[in-house]
Amino acid sequence: DIQMTQSPSSLSASVGDRVTITCRASQSISTYFNWYQQKPGQAPNLLIYDASRLQSGVPSRFSGSGSGTDFTLTISSLQPEDFATYYCQQSYSTPYSFGQGTKLEI
Amino acid sequence: QVQLQQAGPGLVKPSQTLSLTCAISGDSVSTNSGTWNWIRQSPSRGLEWLGRTYYRSKWYQEYAVSVKSRIVINPDTSKNQFSLHLNSVTPEDTAVYFCSKETGMFARYAMDVWGQGTTVTVSS
């Protein structure tokens, strides 16, 4: 099974900051990789798929990069609505696996 | 647009079967271009993919090894929904359960539609 390791587990930032979250896969997964945002009491929401493609309706301040085993999610200028938990996920092979999450706090 | 509506009990007794349904609107469970998944979330396990069903000329199911002996995911074409049955539950199965649709985009797959989540507690 493929393990996904996210860092950091939590991150404090301010509105307007640029932040980067990283995720590492235990084996090469090409770009079969997705990022999700989850707010309390809600289901995860797809932000980025194919490692770098922005899901429809997602603001352009979100961007993703990487391939193989190392991936990053960057938020260029934090907005108040971006404070949430972010998860990575591999879609290379089942069983699908998620990272443990990065909680972005004010 | 595609929407998923979950239904099922929020409390299940130990050793019994947890059963949830996920009703689909705006798409067909028999689509050849997506898969239908169940995921759960708990503080101890985080987000855990449980399994999926999909149609590619015939029906397929895939399950996580951790629950493979206890789980069944079935499509119901007459009601355009799919279901989760997890038997012999223990308190460790207490979690929020989500259904989702995985869509293929640019030859890559991602879960772009989710149900609202169902909090299931296993307790006597």
CSV table of C-alpha atoms in Angstrom, one decimal:
chain,number,residue,atom,x,y,z
A,1,ASP,CA,0.0,0.0,0.0
A,2,ILE,CA,1.1,3.6,-0.7
A,3,GLN,CA,1.7,5.8,2.3
A,4,MET,CA,1.2,9.6,2.2
A,5,THR,CA,3.1,11.8,4.6
A,6,GLN,CA,2.1,15.5,4.9
A,7,SER,CA,4.0,18.2,6.6
A,8,PRO,CA,3.6,20.2,8.6
A,9,SER,CA,0.7,18.8,10.6
A,10,SER,CA,-0.3,22.4,11.6
A,11,LEU,CA,0.6,25.8,10.4
A,12,SER,CA,-0.1,29.3,11.8
A,13,ALA,CA,-0.3,32.1,9.3
A,14,SER,CA,-1.9,35.5,8.6
A,15,VAL,CA,-4.1,36.9,6.0
A,16,GLY,CA,-2.0,37.8,3.0
A,17,ASP,CA,0.8,35.2,3.7
A,18,ARG,CA,2.1,32.8,1.2
A,19,VAL,CA,2.0,29.2,2.5
A,20,THR,CA,3.3,25.9,1.3
A,21,ILE,CA,2.2,22.4,2.3
A,22,THR,CA,4.1,19.3,1.3
A,23,CYS,CA,3.2,15.7,0.8
A,24,ARG,CA,5.4,12.7,0.1
A,25,ALA,CA,4.4,9.4,-1.3
A,26,SER,CA,6.1,6.2,-0.2
A,27,GLN,CA,6.6,5.2,-3.9
A,28,SER,CA,6.4,7.0,-7.2
A,29,ILE,CA,2.8,7.9,-8.2
A,30,SER,CA,3.5,10.1,-11.3
A,31,THR,CA,0.9,12.8,-11.0
A,32,TYR,CA,-1.9,10.6,-9.7
A,33,PHE,CA,-2.3,13.0,-6.9
A,34,ASN,CA,-5.0,15.3,-5.5
A,35,TRP,CA,-5.4,18.0,-2.8
A,36,TYR,CA,-8.6,18.6,-0.8
A,37,GLN,CA,-9.7,21.3,1.6
A,38,GLN,CA,-12.0,20.5,4.5
A,39,LYS,CA,-13.8,22.9,6.8
A,40,PRO,CA,-15.3,21.8,10.1
A,41,GLY,CA,-18.5,19.9,9.7
A,42,GLN,CA,-18.1,19.6,5.9
A,43,ALA,CA,-17.0,17.0,3.5
A,44,PRO,CA,-13.6,17.4,1.8
A,45,ASN,CA,-13.6,19.6,-1.3
A,46,LEU,CA,-11.4,19.0,-4.3
A,47,LEU,CA,-8.9,21.8,-5.0
A,48,ILE,CA,-6.2,20.3,-7.2
A,49,TYR,CA,-6.1,17.1,-9.3
A,50,ASP,CA,-3.4,15.6,-11.5
A,51,ALA,CA,-0.9,17.3,-9.1
A,52,SER,CA,-1.3,20.7,-10.7
A,53,ARG,CA,-4.7,21.1,-12.3
A,54,LEU,CA,-7.0,23.6,-10.6
A,55,GLN,CA,-10.5,22.2,-10.1
A,56,SER,CA,-13.3,24.3,-11.6
A,57,GLY,CA,-14.3,27.1,-9.3
A,58,VAL,CA,-11.2,27.1,-7.1
A,59,PRO,CA,-9.5,30.4,-6.8
A,60,SER,CA,-6.2,30.9,-8.7
A,61,ARG,CA,-4.3,31.7,-5.5
A,62,PHE,CA,-4.2,27.9,-5.0
A,63,SER,CA,-1.6,26.0,-7.0
A,64,GLY,CA,0.0,22.6,-6.9
A,65,SER,CA,3.2,21.1,-8.2
A,66,GLY,CA,5.2,17.9,-8.1
A,67,SER,CA,5.4,14.5,-9.6
A,68,GLY,CA,6.8,11.1,-8.6
A,69,THR,CA,7.0,11.2,-4.8
A,70,ASP,CA,7.1,14.9,-3.8
A,71,PHE,CA,4.2,17.3,-4.1
A,72,THR,CA,3.4,20.8,-2.8
A,73,LEU,CA,0.3,22.9,-2.4
A,74,THR,CA,0.9,26.7,-2.4
A,75,ILE,CA,-1.6,29.4,-1.4
A,76,SER,CA,-0.2,32.6,-2.7
A,77,SER,CA,-2.1,35.1,-0.5
A,78,LEU,CA,-4.1,33.7,2.3
A,79,GLN,CA,-7.7,34.8,2.6
A,80,PRO,CA,-9.9,34.4,5.7
A,81,GLU,CA,-11.9,31.6,4.1
A,82,ASP,CA,-8.7,29.5,3.5
A,83,PHE,CA,-8.2,28.6,7.1
A,84,ALA,CA,-9.1,25.0,7.1
A,85,THR,CA,-7.5,21.5,7.0
A,86,TYR,CA,-5.8,20.3,3.8
A,87,TYR,CA,-5.4,16.7,2.7
A,88,CYS,CA,-3.4,15.1,0.0
A,89,GLN,CA,-4.5,11.8,-1.7
A,90,GLN,CA,-3.0,9.4,-4.1
A,91,SER,CA,-5.2,8.0,-6.9
A,92,TYR,CA,-2.4,5.8,-8.4
A,93,SER,CA,-3.7,2.6,-7.0
A,94,THR,CA,-6.2,1.2,-4.6
A,95,PRO,CA,-6.4,1.2,-1.7
A,96,TYR,CA,-6.4,4.9,-2.1
A,97,SER,CA,-4.7,6.7,0.8
A,98,PHE,CA,-4.8,10.2,2.2
A,99,GLY,CA,-2.2,12.3,4.1
A,100,GLN,CA,-2.9,12.9,7.8
A,101,GLY,CA,-3.9,16.5,7.1
A,102,THR,CA,-2.4,20.0,7.6
A,103,LYS,CA,-4.5,22.3,9.8
A,104,LEU,CA,-4.0,25.9,8.7
A,105,GLU,CA,-4.7,28.3,11.6
A,106,ILE,CA,-4.8,32.0,12.0
B,1,GLN,CA,-24.8,19.0,-11.4
B,2,VAL,CA,-24.1,15.8,-9.6
B,3,GLN,CA,-25.3,15.6,-6.0
B,4,LEU,CA,-25.0,12.8,-3.4
B,5,GLN,CA,-27.5,12.3,-0.5
B,6,GLN,CA,-26.6,10.0,2.3
B,7,ALA,CA,-29.1,8.1,4.5
B,8,GLY,CA,-28.8,5.7,7.3
B,9,PRO,CA,-28.8,5.3,11.1
B,10,GLY,CA,-26.4,7.3,13.3
B,11,LEU,CA,-26.2,4.6,16.0
B,12,VAL,CA,-25.3,1.0,15.6
B,13,LYS,CA,-24.9,-1.7,18.3
B,14,PRO,CA,-21.6,-3.6,18.5
B,15,SER,CA,-21.5,-6.8,16.4
B,16,GLN,CA,-24.4,-5.6,14.2
B,17,THR,CA,-24.2,-4.3,10.6
B,18,LEU,CA,-23.7,-0.7,9.7
B,19,SER,CA,-25.8,0.1,6.5
B,20,LEU,CA,-25.7,3.4,4.6
B,21,THR,CA,-27.1,4.5,1.3
B,22,CYS,CA,-25.9,7.2,-1.1
B,23,ALA,CA,-28.5,8.5,-3.6
B,24,ILE,CA,-27.3,10.0,-6.8
B,25,SER,CA,-28.8,12.8,-8.7
B,26,GLY,CA,-27.5,14.3,-11.9
B,27,ASP,CA,-25.6,11.2,-12.9
B,28,SER,CA,-26.1,7.4,-13.2
B,29,VAL,CA,-24.6,4.8,-10.9
B,30,SER,CA,-24.0,2.8,-14.1
B,31,THR,CA,-21.8,5.5,-15.7
B,32,ASN,CA,-18.7,4.2,-17.5
B,33,SER,CA,-16.7,7.3,-16.5
B,34,GLY,CA,-16.6,7.4,-12.8
B,35,THR,CA,-16.5,5.3,-9.6
B,36,TRP,CA,-18.5,5.4,-6.4
B,37,ASN,CA,-16.6,5.4,-3.2
B,38,TRP,CA,-17.1,5.2,0.6
B,39,ILE,CA,-14.6,6.9,2.9
B,40,ARG,CA,-14.7,7.3,6.6
B,41,GLN,CA,-13.0,9.8,8.9
B,42,SER,CA,-12.1,9.5,12.6
B,43,PRO,CA,-9.6,11.2,14.9
B,44,SER,CA,-7.6,8.0,15.2
B,45,ARG,CA,-7.6,6.9,11.6
B,46,GLY,CA,-7.9,10.2,9.7
B,47,LEU,CA,-9.5,9.9,6.2
B,48,GLU,CA,-9.7,6.2,5.3
B,49,TRP,CA,-10.8,4.9,1.9
B,50,LEU,CA,-13.1,1.9,2.4
B,51,GLY,CA,-13.9,0.8,-1.1
B,52,ARG,CA,-15.7,1.5,-4.3
B,53,THR,CA,-18.0,0.1,-7.0
B,54,TYR,CA,-18.0,0.9,-10.7
B,55,TYR,CA,-19.4,-0.3,-14.0
B,56,ARG,CA,-17.2,-1.1,-17.0
B,57,SER,CA,-19.3,-3.5,-19.0
B,58,LYS,CA,-19.8,-5.3,-15.8
B,59,TRP,CA,-19.8,-4.4,-12.1
B,60,TYR,CA,-16.6,-4.2,-10.0
B,61,GLN,CA,-16.0,-3.8,-6.3
B,62,GLU,CA,-12.7,-3.0,-4.6
B,63,TYR,CA,-12.2,-2.9,-0.9
B,64,ALA,CA,-9.6,-1.8,1.6
B,65,VAL,CA,-7.7,-4.8,3.2
B,66,SER,CA,-8.5,-3.4,6.7
B,67,VAL,CA,-12.3,-4.1,6.2
B,68,LYS,CA,-12.3,-6.6,3.3
B,69,SER,CA,-13.8,-9.4,5.3
B,70,ARG,CA,-16.6,-7.3,6.7
B,71,ILE,CA,-17.6,-4.9,3.9
B,72,VAL,CA,-20.0,-5.0,0.9
B,73,ILE,CA,-20.6,-2.1,-1.4
B,74,ASN,CA,-23.5,-2.6,-3.8
B,75,PRO,CA,-24.9,-0.6,-6.7
B,76,ASP,CA,-28.7,-0.3,-6.9
B,77,THR,CA,-29.6,0.7,-10.5
B,78,SER,CA,-33.4,0.7,-9.8
B,79,LYS,CA,-32.9,3.5,-7.3
B,80,ASN,CA,-29.8,5.1,-8.8
B,81,GLN,CA,-27.8,4.7,-5.5
B,82,PHE,CA,-25.1,2.7,-3.9
B,83,SER,CA,-24.8,1.3,-0.4
B,84,LEU,CA,-22.3,0.4,2.2
B,85,HIS,CA,-22.7,-2.6,4.6
B,86,LEU,CA,-20.1,-3.1,7.2
B,87,ASN,CA,-20.8,-6.1,9.5
B,88,SER,CA,-19.5,-7.1,12.9
B,89,VAL,CA,-18.9,-3.5,13.9
B,90,THR,CA,-17.0,-2.5,17.0
B,91,PRO,CA,-16.5,0.9,18.6
B,92,GLU,CA,-13.4,1.4,16.4
B,93,ASP,CA,-15.8,1.7,13.4
B,94,THR,CA,-17.2,4.9,15.0
B,95,ALA,CA,-16.6,7.6,12.4
B,96,VAL,CA,-18.0,10.1,10.0
B,97,TYR,CA,-18.8,8.2,6.8
B,98,PHE,CA,-18.8,9.9,3.4
B,99,CYS,CA,-19.8,8.7,-0.1
B,100,SER,CA,-18.1,10.2,-3.1
B,101,LYS,CA,-17.9,10.2,-6.8
B,102,GLU,CA,-14.5,9.8,-8.4
B,103,THR,CA,-14.4,11.4,-11.9
B,104,GLY,CA,-11.8,10.9,-14.6
B,105,MET,CA,-10.3,14.1,-15.8
B,106,PHE,CA,-7.3,14.3,-18.2
B,107,ALA,CA,-6.8,10.6,-17.5
B,108,ARG,CA,-6.5,11.2,-13.8
B,109,TYR,CA,-9.1,10.4,-11.2
B,110,ALA,CA,-10.2,12.6,-8.2
B,111,MET,CA,-13.2,12.6,-5.9
B,112,ASP,CA,-15.0,15.8,-7.0
B,113,VAL,CA,-18.4,15.2,-5.5
B,114,TRP,CA,-19.1,14.2,-1.9
B,115,GLY,CA,-22.1,13.3,0.2
B,116,GLN,CA,-22.8,15.4,3.3
B,117,GLY,CA,-21.4,12.8,5.7
B,118,THR,CA,-23.1,10.6,8.3
B,119,THR,CA,-21.8,10.4,11.9
B,120,VAL,CA,-22.1,6.8,12.9
B,121,THR,CA,-21.5,5.8,16.5
B,122,VAL,CA,-21.0,2.2,17.5
B,123,SER,CA,-22.3,1.7,21.1
B,124,SER,CA,-24.7,-0.4,23.0
